[in-house]
GROMACS .gro file of C-alpha atoms in nm:
model
  405
    1UNK     CA    1   4.176   3.712   1.306
    2UNK     CA    2   4.140   4.084   1.346
    3UNK     CA    3   4.256   4.136   0.987
    4UNK     CA    4   3.991   3.900   0.860
    5UNK     CA    5   3.716   4.083   1.048
    6UNK     CA    6   3.842   4.415   0.919
    7UNK     CA    7   3.853   4.284   0.565
    8UNK     CA    8   3.495   4.155   0.591
    9UNK     CA    9   3.372   4.486   0.733
   10UNK     CA   10   3.553   4.670   0.455
   11UNK     CA   11   3.392   4.453   0.187
   12UNK     CA   12   3.049   4.504   0.340
   13UNK     CA   13   3.105   4.881   0.349
   14UNK     CA   14   3.220   4.883  -0.010
   15UNK     CA   15   2.909   4.683  -0.111
   16UNK     CA   16   2.683   4.927   0.074
   17UNK     CA   17   2.851   5.221  -0.097
   18UNK     CA   18   2.806   5.057  -0.438
   19UNK     CA   19   2.439   4.986  -0.367
   20UNK     CA   20   2.383   5.343  -0.250
   21UNK     CA   21   2.556   5.480  -0.559
   22UNK     CA   22   2.337   5.305  -0.818
   23UNK     CA   23   1.959   5.346  -0.878
   24UNK     CA   24   1.772   5.157  -1.152
   25UNK     CA   25   1.462   5.343  -1.275
   26UNK     CA   26   1.227   5.134  -1.497
   27UNK     CA   27   1.072   5.268  -1.817
   28UNK     CA   28   0.747   5.460  -1.745
   29UNK     CA   29   0.859   5.579  -1.403
   30UNK     CA   30   1.043   5.890  -1.281
   31UNK     CA   31   1.242   5.936  -0.962
   32UNK     CA   32   1.285   6.261  -0.768
   33UNK     CA   33   1.647   6.288  -0.640
   34UNK     CA   34   1.726   6.494  -0.328
   35UNK     CA   35   2.073   6.593  -0.206
   36UNK     CA   36   2.104   6.666   0.160
   37UNK     CA   37   1.724   6.714   0.178
   38UNK     CA   38   1.681   6.950  -0.120
   39UNK     CA   39   1.557   6.874  -0.473
   40UNK     CA   40   1.836   6.808  -0.719
   41UNK     CA   41   1.699   6.647  -1.037
   42UNK     CA   42   1.443   6.409  -1.183
   43UNK     CA   43   1.558   6.094  -1.358
   44UNK     CA   44   1.362   5.834  -1.555
   45UNK     CA   45   1.412   5.519  -1.758
   46UNK     CA   46   1.762   5.386  -1.696
   47UNK     CA   47   2.058   5.344  -1.462
   48UNK     CA   48   2.134   5.644  -1.238
   49UNK     CA   49   2.445   5.707  -1.027
   50UNK     CA   50   2.415   5.877  -0.689
   51UNK     CA   51   2.649   6.013  -0.428
   52UNK     CA   52   2.630   5.766  -0.143
   53UNK     CA   53   2.484   5.897   0.180
   54UNK     CA   54   2.434   6.239   0.015
   55UNK     CA   55   2.179   6.174  -0.265
   56UNK     CA   56   1.863   5.977  -0.214
   57UNK     CA   57   1.550   5.889  -0.415
   58UNK     CA   58   1.264   6.084  -0.260
   59UNK     CA   59   0.986   5.891  -0.442
   60UNK     CA   60   0.908   5.716  -0.765
   61UNK     CA   61   0.629   5.859  -0.982
   62UNK     CA   62   0.438   5.664  -1.249
   63UNK     CA   63   0.453   5.883  -1.563
   64UNK     CA   64   0.211   5.673  -1.765
   65UNK     CA   65  -0.141   5.799  -1.840
   66UNK     CA   66  -0.370   5.700  -1.556
   67UNK     CA   67  -0.747   5.654  -1.542
   68UNK     CA   68  -0.911   5.728  -1.209
   69UNK     CA   69  -1.280   5.668  -1.137
   70UNK     CA   70  -1.433   5.865  -0.855
   71UNK     CA   71  -1.738   5.749  -0.656
   72UNK     CA   72  -2.086   5.897  -0.744
   73UNK     CA   73  -2.132   6.256  -0.638
   74UNK     CA   74  -2.468   6.407  -0.542
   75UNK     CA   75  -2.529   6.718  -0.755
   76UNK     CA   76  -2.831   6.950  -0.749
   77UNK     CA   77  -2.955   7.074  -1.086
   78UNK     CA   78  -3.112   7.411  -1.164
   79UNK     CA   79  -3.463   7.267  -1.124
   80UNK     CA   80  -3.374   7.142  -0.771
   81UNK     CA   81  -3.336   6.775  -0.856
   82UNK     CA   82  -3.058   6.568  -0.702
   83UNK     CA   83  -2.868   6.343  -0.939
   84UNK     CA   84  -2.575   6.108  -0.878
   85UNK     CA   85  -2.292   6.150  -1.128
   86UNK     CA   86  -1.989   5.924  -1.168
   87UNK     CA   87  -1.673   6.085  -1.308
   88UNK     CA   88  -1.382   5.921  -1.486
   89UNK     CA   89  -1.066   6.138  -1.518
   90UNK     CA   90  -0.773   6.049  -1.742
   91UNK     CA   91  -0.451   6.237  -1.661
   92UNK     CA   92  -0.072   6.212  -1.690
   93UNK     CA   93   0.212   6.353  -1.475
   94UNK     CA   94   0.437   6.571  -1.686
   95UNK     CA   95   0.647   6.720  -1.401
   96UNK     CA   96   0.705   6.473  -1.113
   97UNK     CA   97   0.877   6.737  -0.900
   98UNK     CA   98   0.566   6.961  -0.902
   99UNK     CA   99   0.343   6.663  -0.829
  100UNK     CA  100   0.556   6.590  -0.516
  101UNK     CA  101   0.633   6.938  -0.394
  102UNK     CA  102   0.326   7.126  -0.525
  103UNK     CA  103   0.047   6.928  -0.363
  104UNK     CA  104   0.019   6.686  -0.079
  105UNK     CA  105  -0.196   6.430  -0.269
  106UNK     CA  106  -0.267   6.505  -0.633
  107UNK     CA  107  -0.531   6.228  -0.659
  108UNK     CA  108  -0.740   6.384  -0.382
  109UNK     CA  109  -0.682   6.727  -0.534
  110UNK     CA  110  -0.808   6.614  -0.875
  111UNK     CA  111  -1.113   6.454  -0.713
  112UNK     CA  112  -1.207   6.763  -0.514
  113UNK     CA  113  -1.158   7.002  -0.802
  114UNK     CA  114  -1.366   6.770  -1.027
  115UNK     CA  115  -1.654   6.759  -0.777
  116UNK     CA  116  -1.652   7.135  -0.728
  117UNK     CA  117  -1.641   7.207  -1.100
  118UNK     CA  118  -1.911   6.949  -1.168
  119UNK     CA  119  -2.146   7.106  -0.915
  120UNK     CA  120  -2.081   7.447  -1.062
  121UNK     CA  121  -2.151   7.332  -1.419
  122UNK     CA  122  -2.454   7.110  -1.346
  123UNK     CA  123  -2.602   7.367  -1.107
  124UNK     CA  124  -2.671   7.595  -1.402
  125UNK     CA  125  -2.855   7.326  -1.605
  126UNK     CA  126  -3.189   7.154  -1.579
  127UNK     CA  127  -3.217   6.778  -1.556
  128UNK     CA  128  -3.304   6.744  -1.923
  129UNK     CA  129  -3.011   6.964  -2.025
  130UNK     CA  130  -2.781   6.766  -1.798
  131UNK     CA  131  -2.886   6.438  -1.958
  132UNK     CA  132  -2.843   6.572  -2.312
  133UNK     CA  133  -2.530   6.786  -2.260
  134UNK     CA  134  -2.263   6.533  -2.168
  135UNK     CA  135  -2.014   6.668  -2.422
  136UNK     CA  136  -2.055   7.022  -2.290
  137UNK     CA  137  -2.003   6.911  -1.930
  138UNK     CA  138  -1.700   6.702  -2.026
  139UNK     CA  139  -1.534   6.992  -2.209
  140UNK     CA  140  -1.594   7.235  -1.922
  141UNK     CA  141  -1.468   6.988  -1.661
  142UNK     CA  142  -1.155   6.916  -1.863
  143UNK     CA  143  -1.080   7.287  -1.912
  144UNK     CA  144  -1.128   7.370  -1.544
  145UNK     CA  145  -0.923   7.071  -1.424
  146UNK     CA  146  -0.645   7.130  -1.674
  147UNK     CA  147  -0.611   7.494  -1.568
  148UNK     CA  148  -0.622   7.409  -1.195
  149UNK     CA  149  -0.376   7.116  -1.204
  150UNK     CA  150  -0.120   7.271  -1.440
  151UNK     CA  151   0.081   7.399  -1.140
  152UNK     CA  152   0.088   7.043  -1.002
  153UNK     CA  153   0.260   6.910  -1.314
  154UNK     CA  154  -0.051   6.724  -1.432
  155UNK     CA  155  -0.208   6.716  -1.777
  156UNK     CA  156  -0.579   6.633  -1.788
  157UNK     CA  157  -0.636   6.453  -2.118
  158UNK     CA  158  -0.998   6.343  -2.080
  159UNK     CA  159  -1.295   6.375  -1.847
  160UNK     CA  160  -1.604   6.157  -1.888
  161UNK     CA  161  -1.936   6.133  -1.707
  162UNK     CA  162  -1.974   5.761  -1.662
  163UNK     CA  163  -2.331   5.770  -1.529
  164UNK     CA  164  -2.600   6.023  -1.445
  165UNK     CA  165  -2.860   5.867  -1.217
  166UNK     CA  166  -3.169   6.077  -1.139
  167UNK     CA  167  -3.399   5.984  -0.847
  168UNK     CA  168  -3.618   5.672  -0.894
  169UNK     CA  169  -3.937   5.880  -0.911
  170UNK     CA  170  -3.787   6.099  -1.180
  171UNK     CA  171  -3.668   5.792  -1.370
  172UNK     CA  172  -4.021   5.650  -1.361
  173UNK     CA  173  -4.164   5.981  -1.485
  174UNK     CA  174  -3.906   5.997  -1.760
  175UNK     CA  175  -3.983   5.641  -1.866
  176UNK     CA  176  -4.353   5.723  -1.881
  177UNK     CA  177  -4.277   6.035  -2.084
  178UNK     CA  178  -4.056   5.843  -2.324
  179UNK     CA  179  -4.320   5.572  -2.356
  180UNK     CA  180  -4.585   5.831  -2.434
  181UNK     CA  181  -4.354   5.995  -2.687
  182UNK     CA  182  -4.283   5.663  -2.857
  183UNK     CA  183  -4.654   5.579  -2.867
  184UNK     CA  184  -4.720   5.922  -3.019
  185UNK     CA  185  -4.457   5.866  -3.287
  186UNK     CA  186  -4.594   5.517  -3.350
  187UNK     CA  187  -4.947   5.654  -3.392
  188UNK     CA  188  -4.818   5.926  -3.626
  189UNK     CA  189  -4.628   5.672  -3.834
  190UNK     CA  190  -4.932   5.443  -3.840
  191UNK     CA  191  -5.153   5.730  -3.955
  192UNK     CA  192  -4.898   5.824  -4.221
  193UNK     CA  193  -4.885   5.464  -4.338
  194UNK     CA  194  -5.264   5.442  -4.359
  195UNK     CA  195  -5.277   5.770  -4.550
  196UNK     CA  196  -5.016   5.651  -4.797
  197UNK     CA  197  -5.199   5.319  -4.829
  198UNK     CA  198  -5.531   5.494  -4.896
  199UNK     CA  199  -5.366   5.718  -5.154
  200UNK     CA  200  -5.204   5.423  -5.329
  201UNK     CA  201  -5.531   5.228  -5.318
  202UNK     CA  202  -5.724   5.523  -5.462
  203UNK     CA  203  -5.463   5.565  -5.735
  204UNK     CA  204  -5.487   5.194  -5.817
  205UNK     CA  205  -5.868   5.205  -5.831
  206UNK     CA  206  -5.849   5.515  -6.050
  207UNK     CA  207  -5.612   5.346  -6.293
  208UNK     CA  208  -5.825   5.031  -6.291
  209UNK     CA  209  -6.139   5.229  -6.369
  210UNK     CA  210  -5.963   5.420  -6.646
  211UNK     CA  211  -5.835   5.098  -6.800
  212UNK     CA  212  -6.176   4.934  -6.761
  213UNK     CA  213  -6.347   5.232  -6.927
  214UNK     CA  214  -6.094   5.226  -7.209
  215UNK     CA  215  -6.148   4.852  -7.251
  216UNK     CA  216  -6.528   4.894  -7.254
  217UNK     CA  217  -6.496   5.175  -7.505
  218UNK     CA  218  -6.271   4.968  -7.728
  219UNK     CA  219  -6.503   4.668  -7.695
  220UNK     CA  220  -6.803   4.885  -7.783
  221UNK     CA  221  -6.619   5.018  -8.089
  222UNK     CA  222  -6.527   4.667  -8.198
  223UNK     CA  223  -6.881   4.544  -8.130
  224UNK     CA  224  -7.031   4.827  -8.335
  225UNK     CA  225  -6.782   4.761  -8.612
  226UNK     CA  226  -6.864   4.389  -8.604
  227UNK     CA  227  -7.236   4.464  -8.607
  228UNK     CA  228  -7.188   4.698  -8.902
  229UNK     CA  229  -6.990   4.434  -9.089
  230UNK     CA  230  -7.253   4.171  -9.003
  231UNK     CA  231  -7.534   4.395  -9.127
  232UNK     CA  232  -7.340   4.460  -9.447
  233UNK     CA  233  -7.284   4.089  -9.495
  234UNK     CA  234  -7.651   4.010  -9.422
  235UNK     CA  235  -7.759   4.281  -9.666
  236UNK     CA  236  -7.523   4.144  -9.928
  237UNK     CA  237  -7.657   3.795  -9.865
  238UNK     CA  238  -8.019   3.907  -9.887
  239UNK     CA  239  -7.947   4.097 -10.204
  240UNK     CA  240  -7.777   3.793 -10.354
  241UNK     CA  241  -8.061   3.569 -10.235
  242UNK     CA  242  -8.327   3.791 -10.387
  243UNK     CA  243  -8.134   3.823 -10.709
  244UNK     CA  244  -8.086   3.446 -10.731
  245UNK     CA  245  -8.452   3.389 -10.646
  246UNK     CA  246  -8.561   3.633 -10.916
  247UNK     CA  247  -8.322   3.467 -11.158
  248UNK     CA  248  -8.464   3.130 -11.062
  249UNK     CA  249  -8.824   3.241 -11.108
  250UNK     CA  250  -8.742   3.397 -11.443
  251UNK     CA  251  -8.563   3.081 -11.546
  252UNK     CA  252  -8.856   2.868 -11.432
  253UNK     CA  253  -9.101   3.081 -11.630
  254UNK     CA  254  -8.879   3.048 -11.935
  255UNK     CA  255  -8.861   2.673 -11.883
  256UNK     CA  256  -9.241   2.642 -11.850
  257UNK     CA  257  -9.300   2.858 -12.154
  258UNK     CA  258  -9.047   2.660 -12.356
  259UNK     CA  259  -9.196   2.332 -12.238
  260UNK     CA  260  -9.547   2.445 -12.339
  261UNK     CA  261  -9.426   2.554 -12.680
  262UNK     CA  262  -9.231   2.233 -12.731
  263UNK     CA  263  -9.523   2.011 -12.626
  264UNK     CA  264  -9.749   2.163 -12.901
  265UNK     CA  265 -10.066   2.162 -12.696
  266UNK     CA  266 -10.399   2.181 -12.872
  267UNK     CA  267 -10.721   2.346 -12.749
  268UNK     CA  268 -10.872   2.003 -12.712
  269UNK     CA  269 -10.609   1.906 -12.458
  270UNK     CA  270 -10.654   2.233 -12.268
  271UNK     CA  271 -11.029   2.183 -12.262
  272UNK     CA  272 -10.983   1.830 -12.142
  273UNK     CA  273 -10.746   1.944 -11.865
  274UNK     CA  274 -10.992   2.212 -11.767
  275UNK     CA  275 -11.279   1.965 -11.739
  276UNK     CA  276 -11.056   1.720 -11.550
  277UNK     CA  277 -10.968   1.982 -11.282
  278UNK     CA  278 -11.326   2.089 -11.218
  279UNK     CA  279 -11.405   1.794 -10.987
  280UNK     CA  280 -11.093   1.871 -10.783
  281UNK     CA  281 -11.205   2.231 -10.746
  282UNK     CA  282 -11.541   2.108 -10.622
  283UNK     CA  283 -11.378   1.899 -10.350
  284UNK     CA  284 -11.302   2.206 -10.139
  285UNK     CA  285 -11.487   2.232  -9.806
  286UNK     CA  286 -11.611   2.582  -9.886
  287UNK     CA  287 -11.724   2.484 -10.236
  288UNK     CA  288 -12.095   2.385 -10.218
  289UNK     CA  289 -12.210   2.469 -10.571
  290UNK     CA  290 -12.044   2.544 -10.907
  291UNK     CA  291 -12.202   2.733 -11.194
  292UNK     CA  292 -12.090   2.639 -11.550
  293UNK     CA  293 -12.208   2.885 -11.819
  294UNK     CA  294 -12.417   2.734 -12.096
  295UNK     CA  295 -12.221   2.928 -12.354
  296UNK     CA  296 -11.894   2.752 -12.256
  297UNK     CA  297 -11.904   2.547 -12.577
  298UNK     CA  298 -11.964   2.861 -12.780
  299UNK     CA  299 -11.656   3.015 -12.621
  300UNK     CA  300 -11.444   2.717 -12.716
  301UNK     CA  301 -11.580   2.728 -13.070
  302UNK     CA  302 -11.497   3.094 -13.096
  303UNK     CA  303 -11.143   3.025 -12.960
  304UNK     CA  304 -11.101   2.748 -13.218
  305UNK     CA  305 -11.224   2.968 -13.506
  306UNK     CA  306 -10.979   3.237 -13.403
  307UNK     CA  307 -10.661   3.031 -13.355
  308UNK     CA  308 -10.736   2.723 -13.570
  309UNK     CA  309 -10.758   2.647 -13.940
  310UNK     CA  310 -11.059   2.490 -14.109
  311UNK     CA  311 -10.980   2.170 -14.297
  312UNK     CA  312 -11.152   2.012 -14.593
  313UNK     CA  313 -11.408   1.845 -14.376
  314UNK     CA  314 -11.509   2.177 -14.223
  315UNK     CA  315 -11.350   2.104 -13.884
  316UNK     CA  316 -11.136   2.371 -13.717
  317UNK     CA  317 -10.803   2.220 -13.618
  318UNK     CA  318 -10.536   2.400 -13.416
  319UNK     CA  319 -10.192   2.389 -13.565
  320UNK     CA  320  -9.915   2.461 -13.310
  321UNK     CA  321  -9.656   2.714 -13.404
  322UNK     CA  322  -9.316   2.609 -13.521
  323UNK     CA  323  -9.073   2.534 -13.234
  324UNK     CA  324  -8.720   2.658 -13.295
  325UNK     CA  325  -8.404   2.487 -13.168
  326UNK     CA  326  -8.343   2.739 -12.890
  327UNK     CA  327  -8.689   2.682 -12.741
  328UNK     CA  328  -8.650   2.307 -12.772
  329UNK     CA  329  -8.310   2.325 -12.600
  330UNK     CA  330  -8.459   2.541 -12.323
  331UNK     CA  331  -8.734   2.283 -12.263
  332UNK     CA  332  -8.489   1.998 -12.223
  333UNK     CA  333  -8.389   1.880 -11.874
  334UNK     CA  334  -8.084   2.048 -11.715
  335UNK     CA  335  -7.815   1.916 -11.481
  336UNK     CA  336  -7.928   1.999 -11.126
  337UNK     CA  337  -7.642   1.833 -10.933
  338UNK     CA  338  -7.490   2.167 -10.825
  339UNK     CA  339  -7.822   2.323 -10.720
  340UNK     CA  340  -7.823   2.176 -10.370
  341UNK     CA  341  -7.453   2.209 -10.281
  342UNK     CA  342  -7.397   2.294  -9.908
  343UNK     CA  343  -7.040   2.420  -9.956
  344UNK     CA  344  -6.981   2.780  -9.841
  345UNK     CA  345  -6.905   3.047 -10.090
  346UNK     CA  346  -6.529   3.126 -10.079
  347UNK     CA  347  -6.603   3.497 -10.051
  348UNK     CA  348  -6.840   3.438  -9.757
  349UNK     CA  349  -6.581   3.215  -9.587
  350UNK     CA  350  -6.321   3.489  -9.633
  351UNK     CA  351  -6.560   3.742  -9.476
  352UNK     CA  352  -6.625   3.512  -9.177
  353UNK     CA  353  -6.250   3.457  -9.129
  354UNK     CA  354  -6.190   3.833  -9.133
  355UNK     CA  355  -6.466   3.886  -8.876
  356UNK     CA  356  -6.317   3.616  -8.650
  357UNK     CA  357  -5.973   3.775  -8.679
  358UNK     CA  358  -6.114   4.110  -8.567
  359UNK     CA  359  -6.307   3.947  -8.280
  360UNK     CA  360  -5.998   3.762  -8.155
  361UNK     CA  361  -5.769   4.062  -8.189
  362UNK     CA  362  -5.634   4.178  -7.845
  363UNK     CA  363  -5.688   4.525  -7.710
  364UNK     CA  364  -5.499   4.771  -7.924
  365UNK     CA  365  -5.180   4.874  -7.733
  366UNK     CA  366  -5.187   5.207  -7.917
  367UNK     CA  367  -5.523   5.301  -7.762
  368UNK     CA  368  -5.352   5.548  -7.526
  369UNK     CA  369  -5.178   5.710  -7.820
  370UNK     CA  370  -5.511   5.737  -8.002
  371UNK     CA  371  -5.665   5.886  -7.690
  372UNK     CA  372  -5.387   6.144  -7.676
  373UNK     CA  373  -5.447   6.239  -8.039
  374UNK     CA  374  -5.821   6.255  -7.971
  375UNK     CA  375  -5.767   6.513  -7.696
  376UNK     CA  376  -5.594   6.736  -7.951
  377UNK     CA  377  -5.868   6.681  -8.212
  378UNK     CA  378  -6.234   6.787  -8.218
  379UNK     CA  379  -6.388   6.481  -8.051
  380UNK     CA  380  -6.394   6.105  -8.005
  381UNK     CA  381  -6.508   6.048  -8.365
  382UNK     CA  382  -6.146   6.068  -8.474
  383UNK     CA  383  -6.062   5.765  -8.257
  384UNK     CA  384  -6.320   5.554  -8.435
  385UNK     CA  385  -6.203   5.675  -8.772
  386UNK     CA  386  -5.841   5.599  -8.680
  387UNK     CA  387  -5.917   5.236  -8.587
  388UNK     CA  388  -5.870   5.017  -8.893
  389UNK     CA  389  -6.174   4.809  -8.990
  390UNK     CA  390  -6.154   4.480  -9.172
  391UNK     CA  391  -6.221   4.503  -9.543
  392UNK     CA  392  -6.566   4.376  -9.639
  393UNK     CA  393  -6.555   4.149  -9.939
  394UNK     CA  394  -6.780   4.267 -10.223
  395UNK     CA  395  -6.985   3.995 -10.391
  396UNK     CA  396  -6.997   4.002 -10.766
  397UNK     CA  397  -7.309   3.821 -10.883
  398UNK     CA  398  -7.276   3.776 -11.254
  399UNK     CA  399  -7.609   3.822 -11.428
  400UNK     CA  400  -7.700   3.626 -11.735
  401UNK     CA  401  -7.628   3.800 -12.056
  402UNK     CA  402  -7.911   4.018 -12.173
  403UNK     CA  403  -8.107   4.012 -11.842
  404UNK     CA  404  -8.155   4.267 -11.568
  405UNK     CA  405  -8.223   4.214 -11.197
   0.00000   0.00000   0.00000
């Protein structure tokens, strides 16, 4: 029985020795080993063997990078305004032994050094500089903390100001200032937009007026050209009309003369026609009395003696002159079917078509080029001369052979 108890105690002692001889350190942690109360070594990440009852693990340190947020700290700026600043510090323990033996509590140490450095840095800045100089404050805090905590085995990797809260009254004033600044910028942008709009509108009106003036000028040129062509055509038509009228009158006179010659009128017939027309002359409203000379018969006798021949009976008889074939042909009736034709002359129709083509022609796209050439020339007359005008057809009125207009 005693042997069994001894064996059990021995097994328990052996188990305790084995447990005391082995330490398992996880990855990301470090253990500070002491031997008989003094620092021996630092182990991390793996299985570690110890001397039982001689070596012991003082503490385990987390060697991963840690992020610590400290509560808001009241800091007074250079312009005597109190602001609350939250700090976030990112650090890592590089030497666990220094973190254990160099400082009592490295977290509290980092916090106190951060607050002191922050008050020193912000105390030399105004509120506006503090709000706009976060990067500067972060760099200075990181440099000061890194230099102060190097002997504790810490490495400060990053320091950030999480929030800077000025007093409520200052916040309200800042909001009003920002609102006024935004309204100012909005008014400036609005004024700039209106100015640009007015400039663009003026430019558009200028271009419109220039184009309108150019169009009016071109229309006036075309109108003058059309009027000139119309006057030429009217003059040509009047000339042709007068010539045809003169030709007609001459032809009518020739026809009457030929008809009289062909009819072989005698003085007796002329005298009879004269006496027959006298009553018609007396029918006029203004004709109240007609005087016939008593020597009228003597005049006829003298006319007969001059142009007639005396026959065997002693009577003067008028013998008409011989009528040749040309006179007889002239006195004959002519074909008048083509005299009253309403068809337009082909040359006149061609002139009207040319005038319509010019009237319907769009504004010349080369007007700007003509204007540019006109600026280099002596005046605007060159523009008119450079614009092509439709060719005016020339009428050729053939005159009868041997006659003049």
